[in-house]
């Protein structure tokens, strides 16, 4: 059974996708700045490209645009919680 969406519904859906992508990009840049500015003793400084952390750009884009990343943006507000989420929940990358 095939369902169709109105043109305005498609535009709203596309706008929502674009907004989530913008939020992902903003969150990533904020994380980069927080990592660069964090001078706490014992933390490993950031190395490599400030834009990609030496990750393949395609992989980085796939991660930051994923629904899982978007969900985490809403729930995780600090680095310790992020590390816990990765350690306990992430099993693979697609």
Short mmCIF file of C-alpha atoms in Angstrom, two decimals:
data_model
loop_
_atom_site.label_atom_id
_atom_site.label_comp_id
_atom_site.label_asym_id
_atom_site.label_seq_id
_atom_site.Cartn_x
_atom_site.Cartn_y
_atom_site.Cartn_z
CA UNK A 1 0.00 0.00 0.00
CA UNK A 2 1.49 3.30 -1.07
CA UNK A 3 0.88 6.54 0.76
CA UNK A 4 1.60 9.97 -0.63
CA UNK A 5 2.36 13.17 1.17
CA UNK A 6 1.21 16.61 0.20
CA UNK A 7 3.78 19.03 -1.15
CA UNK A 8 3.58 21.16 2.00
CA UNK A 9 4.10 18.07 4.20
CA UNK A 10 7.17 17.16 2.16
CA UNK A 11 8.51 20.70 2.56
CA UNK A 12 7.96 20.59 6.33
CA UNK A 13 9.67 17.20 6.51
CA UNK A 14 12.64 18.52 4.52
CA UNK A 15 12.80 21.62 6.74
CA UNK A 16 12.88 19.36 9.82
CA UNK A 17 15.73 17.33 8.33
CA UNK A 18 17.67 20.48 7.50
CA UNK A 19 17.11 21.84 11.03
CA UNK A 20 18.37 18.59 12.59
CA UNK A 21 21.43 18.70 10.34
CA UNK A 22 22.08 22.32 11.36
CA UNK A 23 21.75 21.37 15.04
CA UNK A 24 24.18 18.48 14.52
CA UNK A 25 26.72 20.75 12.85
CA UNK A 26 26.34 23.37 15.62
CA UNK A 27 26.73 20.74 18.34
CA UNK A 28 29.83 19.35 16.68
CA UNK A 29 31.44 22.79 16.44
CA UNK A 30 30.52 23.49 20.06
CA UNK A 31 32.13 20.20 21.11
CA UNK A 32 35.29 21.10 19.19
CA UNK A 33 35.48 24.47 20.95
CA UNK A 34 34.83 22.90 24.36
CA UNK A 35 37.57 20.35 23.74
CA UNK A 36 40.07 22.98 22.60
CA UNK A 37 39.31 25.29 25.53
CA UNK A 38 39.31 22.64 28.24
CA UNK A 39 42.61 22.95 30.11
CA UNK A 40 41.87 20.56 32.97
CA UNK A 41 44.95 18.77 34.28
CA UNK A 42 45.18 15.18 33.09
CA UNK A 43 43.02 15.56 29.98
CA UNK A 44 44.50 14.60 26.65
CA UNK A 45 44.65 17.65 24.36
CA UNK A 46 42.92 17.53 20.98
CA UNK A 47 45.15 16.78 18.02
CA UNK A 48 44.54 16.75 14.33
CA UNK A 49 42.07 18.65 12.26
CA UNK A 50 39.64 20.80 14.22
CA UNK A 51 36.97 19.98 11.66
CA UNK A 52 37.24 16.21 11.42
CA UNK A 53 39.50 14.93 14.23
CA UNK A 54 41.28 12.99 11.45
CA UNK A 55 38.10 11.04 10.73
CA UNK A 56 37.04 10.33 7.20
CA UNK A 57 34.70 13.21 6.26
CA UNK A 58 32.06 10.80 4.93
CA UNK A 59 32.05 8.83 8.19
CA UNK A 60 31.93 12.03 10.24
CA UNK A 61 28.98 13.34 8.24
CA UNK A 62 27.15 10.00 8.57
CA UNK A 63 27.63 10.07 12.34
CA UNK A 64 26.58 13.67 12.88
CA UNK A 65 23.52 13.31 10.65
CA UNK A 66 22.33 10.00 12.12
CA UNK A 67 19.10 9.74 14.12
CA UNK A 68 21.05 8.24 17.03
CA UNK A 69 23.37 11.25 17.17
CA UNK A 70 20.37 13.56 16.99
CA UNK A 71 18.76 11.72 19.92
CA UNK A 72 21.96 11.99 21.93
CA UNK A 73 22.13 15.73 21.25
CA UNK A 74 18.90 16.16 23.15
CA UNK A 75 19.84 13.92 26.10
CA UNK A 76 23.60 14.27 26.63
CA UNK A 77 24.95 17.57 27.87
CA UNK A 78 28.45 16.75 29.15
CA UNK A 79 31.54 14.81 28.09
CA UNK A 80 31.37 12.21 30.87
CA UNK A 81 27.85 11.22 29.88
CA UNK A 82 28.94 11.07 26.22
CA UNK A 83 31.84 8.75 27.02
CA UNK A 84 29.53 6.52 29.08
CA UNK A 85 27.02 6.40 26.21
CA UNK A 86 29.73 5.37 23.75
CA UNK A 87 31.26 2.82 26.08
CA UNK A 88 28.04 1.12 27.18
CA UNK A 89 25.71 1.56 24.20
CA UNK A 90 27.62 1.86 20.93
CA UNK A 91 28.38 -1.55 19.43
CA UNK A 92 29.25 -0.64 15.83
CA UNK A 93 29.25 2.07 13.17
CA UNK A 94 27.15 1.72 10.04
#
